[in-house]
């Protein structure tokens, strides 16, 4: 035997949500809701402004390997810098940023 039964009309009316009553309750507490949202928003804004600024940096590391040969007791490098190293350094974001700042 099944325990399910059709709800009576009075029980069905009790389970429905009346939007008019709900809206009156929200409207009555609307200043509190808006005030809480404003306080949280203002607090978040002030907290984010108190954080230190974040900067981005980039760098290049150039290493030079000495030449294989030894002249006397002195090691002689094959070249001072690898090919393209000076070009990379001059076109880096730091140098370009300084040049743009100086031109402005």
PDB file of C-alpha atoms in Angstrom:
ATOM      1  CA  UNK A   1       0.000   0.000   0.000  1.00  0.00           C
ATOM      2  CA  UNK A   2       1.427   3.395  -0.964  1.00  0.00           C
ATOM      3  CA  UNK A   3       1.821   6.180   1.591  1.00  0.00           C
ATOM      4  CA  UNK A   4       1.521   8.923  -1.062  1.00  0.00           C
ATOM      5  CA  UNK A   5      -1.693  10.854  -1.066  1.00  0.00           C
ATOM      6  CA  UNK A   6      -2.921  13.907  -2.920  1.00  0.00           C
ATOM      7  CA  UNK A   7      -2.567  17.097  -0.843  1.00  0.00           C
ATOM      8  CA  UNK A   8      -5.759  18.641   0.333  1.00  0.00           C
ATOM      9  CA  UNK A   9      -6.518  22.139  -0.992  1.00  0.00           C
ATOM     10  CA  UNK A  10      -5.669  23.706   2.404  1.00  0.00           C
ATOM     11  CA  UNK A  11      -2.257  21.944   2.522  1.00  0.00           C
ATOM     12  CA  UNK A  12      -1.425  22.994  -1.052  1.00  0.00           C
ATOM     13  CA  UNK A  13      -2.126  26.624  -0.192  1.00  0.00           C
ATOM     14  CA  UNK A  14       0.283  26.457   2.765  1.00  0.00           C
ATOM     15  CA  UNK A  15       3.231  25.286   0.621  1.00  0.00           C
ATOM     16  CA  UNK A  16       2.939  28.112  -1.927  1.00  0.00           C
ATOM     17  CA  UNK A  17       5.134  31.207  -1.661  1.00  0.00           C
ATOM     18  CA  UNK A  18       3.347  34.522  -1.802  1.00  0.00           C
ATOM     19  CA  UNK A  19       5.600  36.957  -3.586  1.00  0.00           C
ATOM     20  CA  UNK A  20       3.760  39.985  -2.221  1.00  0.00           C
ATOM     21  CA  UNK A  21       4.541  38.962   1.373  1.00  0.00           C
ATOM     22  CA  UNK A  22       8.133  38.142   0.429  1.00  0.00           C
ATOM     23  CA  UNK A  23       8.629  41.526  -1.283  1.00  0.00           C
ATOM     24  CA  UNK A  24       7.193  43.397   1.714  1.00  0.00           C
ATOM     25  CA  UNK A  25       9.712  41.619   3.955  1.00  0.00           C
ATOM     26  CA  UNK A  26      12.607  42.463   1.626  1.00  0.00           C
ATOM     27  CA  UNK A  27      11.431  46.074   1.254  1.00  0.00           C
ATOM     28  CA  UNK A  28      11.237  46.446   5.030  1.00  0.00           C
ATOM     29  CA  UNK A  29      14.893  45.317   5.333  1.00  0.00           C
ATOM     30  CA  UNK A  30      16.113  47.014   2.158  1.00  0.00           C
ATOM     31  CA  UNK A  31      18.053  49.806   3.947  1.00  0.00           C
ATOM     32  CA  UNK A  32      19.907  47.169   5.983  1.00  0.00           C
ATOM     33  CA  UNK A  33      20.699  45.107   2.865  1.00  0.00           C
ATOM     34  CA  UNK A  34      21.929  48.130   0.871  1.00  0.00           C
ATOM     35  CA  UNK A  35      23.879  49.469   3.865  1.00  0.00           C
ATOM     36  CA  UNK A  36      25.636  46.130   4.448  1.00  0.00           C
ATOM     37  CA  UNK A  37      26.563  45.895   0.745  1.00  0.00           C
ATOM     38  CA  UNK A  38      27.911  49.478   0.791  1.00  0.00           C
ATOM     39  CA  UNK A  39      29.985  48.859   3.945  1.00  0.00           C
ATOM     40  CA  UNK A  40      31.487  45.648   2.526  1.00  0.00           C
ATOM     41  CA  UNK A  41      32.205  47.350  -0.820  1.00  0.00           C
ATOM     42  CA  UNK A  42      33.824  50.367   0.828  1.00  0.00           C
ATOM     43  CA  UNK A  43      35.876  48.128   3.115  1.00  0.00           C
ATOM     44  CA  UNK A  44      37.094  46.075   0.162  1.00  0.00           C
ATOM     45  CA  UNK A  45      37.995  49.234  -1.779  1.00  0.00           C
ATOM     46  CA  UNK A  46      39.938  50.729   1.123  1.00  0.00           C
ATOM     47  CA  UNK A  47      41.726  47.436   1.771  1.00  0.00           C
ATOM     48  CA  UNK A  48      42.767  47.124  -1.884  1.00  0.00           C
ATOM     49  CA  UNK A  49      44.085  50.715  -1.893  1.00  0.00           C
ATOM     50  CA  UNK A  50      46.189  50.007   1.211  1.00  0.00           C
ATOM     51  CA  UNK A  51      48.044  47.166  -0.518  1.00  0.00           C
ATOM     52  CA  UNK A  52      51.481  48.010  -1.927  1.00  0.00           C
ATOM     53  CA  UNK A  53      51.647  48.364  -5.707  1.00  0.00           C
ATOM     54  CA  UNK A  54      52.838  45.366  -7.692  1.00  0.00           C
ATOM     55  CA  UNK A  55      55.484  45.921 -10.330  1.00  0.00           C
ATOM     56  CA  UNK A  56      56.622  43.649 -13.127  1.00  0.00           C
ATOM     57  CA  UNK A  57      60.256  43.201 -13.989  1.00  0.00           C
ATOM     58  CA  UNK A  58      62.195  41.411 -16.690  1.00  0.00           C
ATOM     59  CA  UNK A  59      65.879  40.709 -16.997  1.00  0.00           C
ATOM     60  CA  UNK A  60      68.421  38.957 -19.169  1.00  0.00           C
ATOM     61  CA  UNK A  61      71.501  37.144 -17.950  1.00  0.00           C
ATOM     62  CA  UNK A  62      74.516  36.945 -20.229  1.00  0.00           C
ATOM     63  CA  UNK A  63      77.424  34.677 -19.459  1.00  0.00           C
ATOM     64  CA  UNK A  64      80.668  34.582 -21.383  1.00  0.00           C
ATOM     65  CA  UNK A  65      82.701  31.397 -21.609  1.00  0.00           C
ATOM     66  CA  UNK A  66      86.454  31.987 -21.948  1.00  0.00           C
ATOM     67  CA  UNK A  67      88.326  30.686 -24.990  1.00  0.00           C
ATOM     68  CA  UNK A  68      90.055  27.358 -24.924  1.00  0.00           C
ATOM     69  CA  UNK A  69      93.538  28.739 -25.517  1.00  0.00           C
ATOM     70  CA  UNK A  70      95.935  30.075 -22.931  1.00  0.00           C
ATOM     71  CA  UNK A  71      98.530  32.703 -23.854  1.00  0.00           C
ATOM     72  CA  UNK A  72     101.336  32.598 -21.328  1.00  0.00           C
ATOM     73  CA  UNK A  73      99.616  32.379 -17.959  1.00  0.00           C
ATOM     74  CA  UNK A  74      96.621  34.503 -19.099  1.00  0.00           C
ATOM     75  CA  UNK A  75      93.328  33.134 -20.328  1.00  0.00           C
ATOM     76  CA  UNK A  76      92.222  34.885 -23.555  1.00  0.00           C
ATOM     77  CA  UNK A  77      88.452  35.194 -24.173  1.00  0.00           C
ATOM     78  CA  UNK A  78      87.217  34.450 -27.678  1.00  0.00           C
ATOM     79  CA  UNK A  79      84.889  37.460 -27.666  1.00  0.00           C
ATOM     80  CA  UNK A  80      83.633  39.950 -25.118  1.00  0.00           C
ATOM     81  CA  UNK A  81      79.938  39.169 -25.669  1.00  0.00           C
ATOM     82  CA  UNK A  82      78.027  36.509 -27.561  1.00  0.00           C
ATOM     83  CA  UNK A  83      76.542  37.485 -30.908  1.00  0.00           C
ATOM     84  CA  UNK A  84      73.285  39.415 -30.442  1.00  0.00           C
ATOM     85  CA  UNK A  85      73.746  39.984 -26.702  1.00  0.00           C
ATOM     86  CA  UNK A  86      74.197  43.754 -27.013  1.00  0.00           C
ATOM     87  CA  UNK A  87      71.199  44.018 -29.324  1.00  0.00           C
ATOM     88  CA  UNK A  88      69.046  42.080 -26.835  1.00  0.00           C
ATOM     89  CA  UNK A  89      70.189  44.290 -23.958  1.00  0.00           C
ATOM     90  CA  UNK A  90      69.477  47.516 -25.860  1.00  0.00           C
ATOM     91  CA  UNK A  91      66.021  46.343 -26.935  1.00  0.00           C
ATOM     92  CA  UNK A  92      65.034  45.237 -23.420  1.00  0.00           C
ATOM     93  CA  UNK A  93      61.959  46.706 -21.745  1.00  0.00           C
ATOM     94  CA  UNK A  94      64.017  48.711 -19.226  1.00  0.00           C
ATOM     95  CA  UNK A  95      66.114  50.529 -21.821  1.00  0.00           C
ATOM     96  CA  UNK A  96      63.190  51.084 -24.196  1.00  0.00           C
ATOM     97  CA  UNK A  97      61.050  52.398 -21.315  1.00  0.00           C
ATOM     98  CA  UNK A  98      63.764  54.862 -20.299  1.00  0.00           C
ATOM     99  CA  UNK A  99      64.156  56.043 -23.889  1.00  0.00           C
ATOM    100  CA  UNK A 100      60.397  56.535 -24.315  1.00  0.00           C
ATOM    101  CA  UNK A 101      60.253  58.402 -21.002  1.00  0.00           C
ATOM    102  CA  UNK A 102      63.121  60.687 -22.060  1.00  0.00           C
ATOM    103  CA  UNK A 103      61.474  61.411 -25.424  1.00  0.00           C
ATOM    104  CA  UNK A 104      58.169  62.346 -23.771  1.00  0.00           C
TER     105      UNK A 104
END
